[in-house]
mmCIF file of C-alpha atoms in Angstrom:
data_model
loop_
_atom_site.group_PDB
_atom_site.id
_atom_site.type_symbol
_atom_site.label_atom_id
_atom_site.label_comp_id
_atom_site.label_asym_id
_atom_site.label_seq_id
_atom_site.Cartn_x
_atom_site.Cartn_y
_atom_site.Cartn_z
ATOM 1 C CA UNK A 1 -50.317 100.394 128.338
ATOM 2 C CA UNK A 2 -53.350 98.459 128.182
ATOM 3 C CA UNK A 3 -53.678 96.190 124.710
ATOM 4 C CA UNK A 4 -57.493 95.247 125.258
ATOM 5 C CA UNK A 5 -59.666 96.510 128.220
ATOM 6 C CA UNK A 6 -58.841 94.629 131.052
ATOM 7 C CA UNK A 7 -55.557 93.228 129.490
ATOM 8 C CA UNK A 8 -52.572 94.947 130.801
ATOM 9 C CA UNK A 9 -48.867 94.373 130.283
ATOM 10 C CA UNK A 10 -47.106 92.234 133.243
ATOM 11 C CA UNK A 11 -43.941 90.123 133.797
ATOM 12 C CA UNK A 12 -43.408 87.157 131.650
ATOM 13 C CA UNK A 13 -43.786 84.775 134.575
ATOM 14 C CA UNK A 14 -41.855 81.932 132.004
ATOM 15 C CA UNK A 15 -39.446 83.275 129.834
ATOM 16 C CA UNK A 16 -39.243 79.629 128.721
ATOM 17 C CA UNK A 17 -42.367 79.679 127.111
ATOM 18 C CA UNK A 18 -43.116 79.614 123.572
ATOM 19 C CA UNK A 19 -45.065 82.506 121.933
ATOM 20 C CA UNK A 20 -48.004 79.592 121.226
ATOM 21 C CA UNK A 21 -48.583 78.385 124.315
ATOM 22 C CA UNK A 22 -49.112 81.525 125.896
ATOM 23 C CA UNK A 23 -51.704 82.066 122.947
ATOM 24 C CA UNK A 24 -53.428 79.123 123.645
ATOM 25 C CA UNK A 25 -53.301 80.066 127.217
ATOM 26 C CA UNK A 26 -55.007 83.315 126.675
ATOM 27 C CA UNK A 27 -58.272 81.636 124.699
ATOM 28 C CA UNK A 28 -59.360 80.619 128.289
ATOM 29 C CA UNK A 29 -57.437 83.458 130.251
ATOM 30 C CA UNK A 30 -57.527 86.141 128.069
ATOM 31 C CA UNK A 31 -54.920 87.973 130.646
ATOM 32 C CA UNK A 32 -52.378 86.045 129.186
ATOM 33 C CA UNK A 33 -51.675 87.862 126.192
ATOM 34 C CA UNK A 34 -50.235 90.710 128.393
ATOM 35 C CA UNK A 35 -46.513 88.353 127.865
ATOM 36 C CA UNK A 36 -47.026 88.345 124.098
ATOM 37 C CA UNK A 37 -46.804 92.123 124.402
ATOM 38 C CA UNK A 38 -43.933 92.278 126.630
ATOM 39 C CA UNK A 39 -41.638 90.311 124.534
ATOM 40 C CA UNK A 40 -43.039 91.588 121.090
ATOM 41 C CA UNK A 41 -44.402 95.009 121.514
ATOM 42 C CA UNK A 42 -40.828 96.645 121.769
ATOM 43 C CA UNK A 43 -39.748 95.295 118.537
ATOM 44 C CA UNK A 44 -43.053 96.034 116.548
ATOM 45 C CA UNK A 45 -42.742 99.684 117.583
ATOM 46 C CA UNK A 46 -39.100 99.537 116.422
ATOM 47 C CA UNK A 47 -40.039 98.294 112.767
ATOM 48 C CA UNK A 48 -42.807 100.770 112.453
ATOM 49 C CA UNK A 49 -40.468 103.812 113.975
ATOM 50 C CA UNK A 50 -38.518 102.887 111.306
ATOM 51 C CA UNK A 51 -40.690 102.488 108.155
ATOM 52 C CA UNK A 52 -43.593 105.426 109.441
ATOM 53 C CA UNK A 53 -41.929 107.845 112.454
ATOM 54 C CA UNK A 54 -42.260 107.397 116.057
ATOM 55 C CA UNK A 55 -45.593 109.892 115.906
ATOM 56 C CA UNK A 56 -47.306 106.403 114.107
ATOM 57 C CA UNK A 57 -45.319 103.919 115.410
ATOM 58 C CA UNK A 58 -46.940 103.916 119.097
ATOM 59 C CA UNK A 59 -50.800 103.986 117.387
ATOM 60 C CA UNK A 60 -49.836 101.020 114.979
ATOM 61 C CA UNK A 61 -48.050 99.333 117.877
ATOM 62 C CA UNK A 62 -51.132 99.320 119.737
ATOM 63 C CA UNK A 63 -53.698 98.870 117.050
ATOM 64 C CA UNK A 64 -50.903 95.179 116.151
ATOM 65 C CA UNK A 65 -51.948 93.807 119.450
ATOM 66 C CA UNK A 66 -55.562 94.349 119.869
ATOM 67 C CA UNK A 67 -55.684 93.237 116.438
ATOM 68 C CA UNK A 68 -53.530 89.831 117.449
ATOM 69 C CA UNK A 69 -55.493 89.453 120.358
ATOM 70 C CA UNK A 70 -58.838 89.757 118.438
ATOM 71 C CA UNK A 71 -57.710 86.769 115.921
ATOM 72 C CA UNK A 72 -56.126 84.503 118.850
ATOM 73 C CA UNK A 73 -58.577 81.760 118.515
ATOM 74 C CA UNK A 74 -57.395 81.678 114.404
ATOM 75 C CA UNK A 75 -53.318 81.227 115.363
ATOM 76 C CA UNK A 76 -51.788 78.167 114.120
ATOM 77 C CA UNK A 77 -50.140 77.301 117.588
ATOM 78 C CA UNK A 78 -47.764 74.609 116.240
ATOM 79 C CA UNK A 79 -45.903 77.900 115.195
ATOM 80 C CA UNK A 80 -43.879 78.447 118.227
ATOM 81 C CA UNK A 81 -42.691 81.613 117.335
ATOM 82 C CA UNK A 82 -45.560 84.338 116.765
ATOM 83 C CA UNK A 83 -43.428 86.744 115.594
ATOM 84 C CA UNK A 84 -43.892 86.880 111.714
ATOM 85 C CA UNK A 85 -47.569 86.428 112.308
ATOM 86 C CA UNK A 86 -47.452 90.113 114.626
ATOM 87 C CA UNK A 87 -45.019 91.369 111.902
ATOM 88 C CA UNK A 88 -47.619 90.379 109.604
ATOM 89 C CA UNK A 89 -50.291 92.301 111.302
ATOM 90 C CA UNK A 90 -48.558 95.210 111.624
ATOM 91 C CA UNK A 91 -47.296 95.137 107.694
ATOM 92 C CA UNK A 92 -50.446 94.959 106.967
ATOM 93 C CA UNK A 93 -51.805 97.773 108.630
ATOM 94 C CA UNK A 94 -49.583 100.051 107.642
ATOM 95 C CA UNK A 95 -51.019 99.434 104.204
ATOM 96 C CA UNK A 96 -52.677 102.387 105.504
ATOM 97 C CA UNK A 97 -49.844 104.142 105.266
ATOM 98 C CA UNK A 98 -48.208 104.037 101.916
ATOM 99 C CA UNK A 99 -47.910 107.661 100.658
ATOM 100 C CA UNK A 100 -46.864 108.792 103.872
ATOM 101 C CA UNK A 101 -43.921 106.276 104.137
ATOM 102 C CA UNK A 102 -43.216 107.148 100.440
ATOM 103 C CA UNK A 103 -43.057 111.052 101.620
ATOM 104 C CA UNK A 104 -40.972 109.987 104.518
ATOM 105 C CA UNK A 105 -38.290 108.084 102.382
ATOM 106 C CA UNK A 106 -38.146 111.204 99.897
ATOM 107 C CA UNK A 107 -37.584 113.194 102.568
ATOM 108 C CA UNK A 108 -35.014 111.431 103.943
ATOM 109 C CA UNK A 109 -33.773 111.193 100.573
ATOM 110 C CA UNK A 110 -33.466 114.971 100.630
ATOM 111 C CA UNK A 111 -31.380 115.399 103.586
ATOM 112 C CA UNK A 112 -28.178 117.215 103.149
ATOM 113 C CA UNK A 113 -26.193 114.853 104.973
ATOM 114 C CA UNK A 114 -26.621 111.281 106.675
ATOM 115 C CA UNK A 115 -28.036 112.479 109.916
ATOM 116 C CA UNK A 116 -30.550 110.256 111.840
ATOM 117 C CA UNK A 117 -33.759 109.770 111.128
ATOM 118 C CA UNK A 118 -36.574 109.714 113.254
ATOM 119 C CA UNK A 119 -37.019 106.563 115.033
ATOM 120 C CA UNK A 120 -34.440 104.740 113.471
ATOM 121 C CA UNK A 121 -31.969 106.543 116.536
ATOM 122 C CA UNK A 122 -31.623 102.983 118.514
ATOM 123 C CA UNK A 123 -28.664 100.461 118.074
ATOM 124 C CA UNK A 124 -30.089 97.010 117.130
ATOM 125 C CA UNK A 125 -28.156 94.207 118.397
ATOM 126 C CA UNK A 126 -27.779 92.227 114.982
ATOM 127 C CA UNK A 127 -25.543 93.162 112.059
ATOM 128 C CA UNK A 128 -27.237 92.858 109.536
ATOM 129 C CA UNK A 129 -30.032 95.467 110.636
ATOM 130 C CA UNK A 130 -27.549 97.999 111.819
ATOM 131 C CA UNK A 131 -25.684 97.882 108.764
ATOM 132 C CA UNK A 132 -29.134 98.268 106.537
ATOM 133 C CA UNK A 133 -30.702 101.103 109.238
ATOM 134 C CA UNK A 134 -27.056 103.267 108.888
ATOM 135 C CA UNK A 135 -27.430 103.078 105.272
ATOM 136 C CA UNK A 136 -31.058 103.176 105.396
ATOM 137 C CA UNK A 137 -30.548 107.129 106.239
ATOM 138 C CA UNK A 138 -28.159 107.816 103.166
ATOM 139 C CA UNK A 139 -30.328 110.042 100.418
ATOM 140 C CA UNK A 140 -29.446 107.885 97.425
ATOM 141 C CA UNK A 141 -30.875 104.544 99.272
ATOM 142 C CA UNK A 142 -33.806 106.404 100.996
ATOM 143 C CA UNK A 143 -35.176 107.615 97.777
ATOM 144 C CA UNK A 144 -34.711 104.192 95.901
ATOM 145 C CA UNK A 145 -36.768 102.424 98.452
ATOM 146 C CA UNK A 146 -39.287 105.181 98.230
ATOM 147 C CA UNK A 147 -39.292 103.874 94.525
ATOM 148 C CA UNK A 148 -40.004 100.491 95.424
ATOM 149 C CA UNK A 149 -43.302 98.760 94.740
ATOM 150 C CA UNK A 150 -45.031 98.160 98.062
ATOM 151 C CA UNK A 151 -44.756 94.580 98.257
ATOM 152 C CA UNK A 152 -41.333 94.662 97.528
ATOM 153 C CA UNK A 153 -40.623 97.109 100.517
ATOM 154 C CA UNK A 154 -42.450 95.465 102.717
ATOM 155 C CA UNK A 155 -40.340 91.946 101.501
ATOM 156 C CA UNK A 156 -36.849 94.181 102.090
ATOM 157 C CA UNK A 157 -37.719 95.738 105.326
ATOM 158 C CA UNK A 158 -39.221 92.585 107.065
ATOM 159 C CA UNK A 159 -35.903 90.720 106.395
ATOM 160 C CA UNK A 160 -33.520 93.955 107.038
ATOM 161 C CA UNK A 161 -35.560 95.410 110.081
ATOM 162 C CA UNK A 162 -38.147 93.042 111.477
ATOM 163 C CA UNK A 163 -35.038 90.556 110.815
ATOM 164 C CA UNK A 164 -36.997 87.641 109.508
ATOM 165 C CA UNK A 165 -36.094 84.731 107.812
ATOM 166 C CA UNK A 166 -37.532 83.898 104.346
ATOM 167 C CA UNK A 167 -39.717 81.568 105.601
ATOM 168 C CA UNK A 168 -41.107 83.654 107.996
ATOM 169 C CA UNK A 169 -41.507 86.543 105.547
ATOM 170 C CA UNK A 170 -43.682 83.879 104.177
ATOM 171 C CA UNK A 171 -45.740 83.055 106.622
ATOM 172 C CA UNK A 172 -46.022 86.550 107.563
ATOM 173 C CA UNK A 173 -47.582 87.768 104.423
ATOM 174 C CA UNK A 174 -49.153 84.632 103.710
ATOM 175 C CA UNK A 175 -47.093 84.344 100.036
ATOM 176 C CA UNK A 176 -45.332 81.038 98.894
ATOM 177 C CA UNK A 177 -41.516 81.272 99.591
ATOM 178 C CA UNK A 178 -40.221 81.463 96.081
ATOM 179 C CA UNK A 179 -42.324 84.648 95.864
ATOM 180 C CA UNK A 180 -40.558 85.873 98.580
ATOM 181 C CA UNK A 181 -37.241 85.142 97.077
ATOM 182 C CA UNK A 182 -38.143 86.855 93.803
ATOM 183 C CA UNK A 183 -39.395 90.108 95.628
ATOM 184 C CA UNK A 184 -36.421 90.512 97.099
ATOM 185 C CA UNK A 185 -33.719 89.529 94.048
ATOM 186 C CA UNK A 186 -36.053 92.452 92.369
ATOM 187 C CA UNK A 187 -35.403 94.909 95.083
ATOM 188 C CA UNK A 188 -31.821 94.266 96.094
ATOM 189 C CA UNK A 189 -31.518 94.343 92.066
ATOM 190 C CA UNK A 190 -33.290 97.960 91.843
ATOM 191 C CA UNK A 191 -31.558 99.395 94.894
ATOM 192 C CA UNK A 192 -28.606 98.082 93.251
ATOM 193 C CA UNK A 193 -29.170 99.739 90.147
ATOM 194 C CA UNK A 194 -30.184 102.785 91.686
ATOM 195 C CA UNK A 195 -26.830 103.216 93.975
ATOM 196 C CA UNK A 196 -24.711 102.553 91.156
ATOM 197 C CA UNK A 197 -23.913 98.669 91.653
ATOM 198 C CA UNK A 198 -23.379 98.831 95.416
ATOM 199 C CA UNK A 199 -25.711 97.007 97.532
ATOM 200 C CA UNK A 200 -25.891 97.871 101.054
ATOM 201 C CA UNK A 201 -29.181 95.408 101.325
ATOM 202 C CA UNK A 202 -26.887 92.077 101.087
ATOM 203 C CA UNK A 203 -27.739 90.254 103.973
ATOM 204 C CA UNK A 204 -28.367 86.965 103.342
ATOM 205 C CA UNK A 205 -25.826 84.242 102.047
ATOM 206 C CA UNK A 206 -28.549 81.745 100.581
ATOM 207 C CA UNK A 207 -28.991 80.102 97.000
ATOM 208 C CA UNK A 208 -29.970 82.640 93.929
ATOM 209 C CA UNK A 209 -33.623 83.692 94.572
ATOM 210 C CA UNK A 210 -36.038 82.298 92.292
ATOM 211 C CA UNK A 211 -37.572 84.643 90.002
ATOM 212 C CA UNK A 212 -41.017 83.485 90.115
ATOM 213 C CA UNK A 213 -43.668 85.804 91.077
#
């Protein structure tokens, strides 16, 4: 697959390293970029498989790296990790897609029993994903993240399924922290609410989130 004319995915020659380097690499060799896909581009399809259906997924994929190859120059490269920055990208452009991830949750939500959805069929390795994506397919929990505000999905889903830190969230959607914190508390507290005091969305073992927007 070819990310920007002329820029095609190869082997990551140094596994070793970081995500910024090989950024900074590519302002001069712009062929460089090609390892920022192979290590990321898997993972940003996952995450919008999951939140849009596979038919999307690839196109958004795509459109996530020419976008973070187009604004290379503007990373912050004592960010090692450029992770929540593509995440960030690719939240962002599914802005796009709001109703139809709404109408994708409700229809979920209308399933007569927990089979799988589409794109949400692969194992992730960490538990705290797999234990959000097998609920994620329940009705009752589809159709109270379809109720969500936007930014408050977005919050949810970049912890649960991008698997994120708060921090990175962050940095990602270029909020402050706390805000982060309090988008979450609200949505765990909704979804909550909405499944009847269970909470299938507690993932993180960290201090009460603030409640500052």
């Amino acid at each position: 697959m070819t990310v920007e004319p002329g820029i095609r995915v190869g082997q990551d020659s140094d596994a070793s390293t970081s995500d910024a380097s090989v950024i900074e690499r590519s302002w001069e060799k712009p062929e460089a970029f090609a390892v920022l896909f192979d290590r990321h581009a898997d993972s940003v399809h996952r995450y919008a498989a999951r939140r849009l259906g596979t038919e999307v997924a690839e196109d958004l994929m795509a459109e996530t790296f020419t976008t973070a190859f187009q604004q290379r120059f503007r990373y912050h490269t004592e960010l090692a990790d450029a992770r929540p920055w593509l995440f960030g990208i690719a939240t962002n452009l599914m802005g796009r897609h709001r109703r139809a991830e709404a109408r994708r949750l409700k229809a979920i939500g209308r399933l007569p029993s927990a089979a799988p959805a589409e794109g949400c069929e692969d194992p992730v390795a960490d538990r705290v994903a797999a234990r959000v994506s097998a609920q994620a397919v329940r009705g009752e929990l589809a159709l109270a993240m379809a109720r969500l505000p936007a930014r408050h999905r977005d919050v949810l889903l970049l912890v649960a399924w991008a698997d994120l830190g708060y921090e990175e969230v962050a940095r990602a959607l270029e909020v402050p922290v706390g805000t982060v914190r309090s988008r979450l508390h609200r949505a765990r507290r909704k979804l909550r609410d909405a499944l009847g005091g269970s909470d299938p969305t507690a993932f993180r073992e960290e201090s009460e989130e603030s409640d500052d927007e």
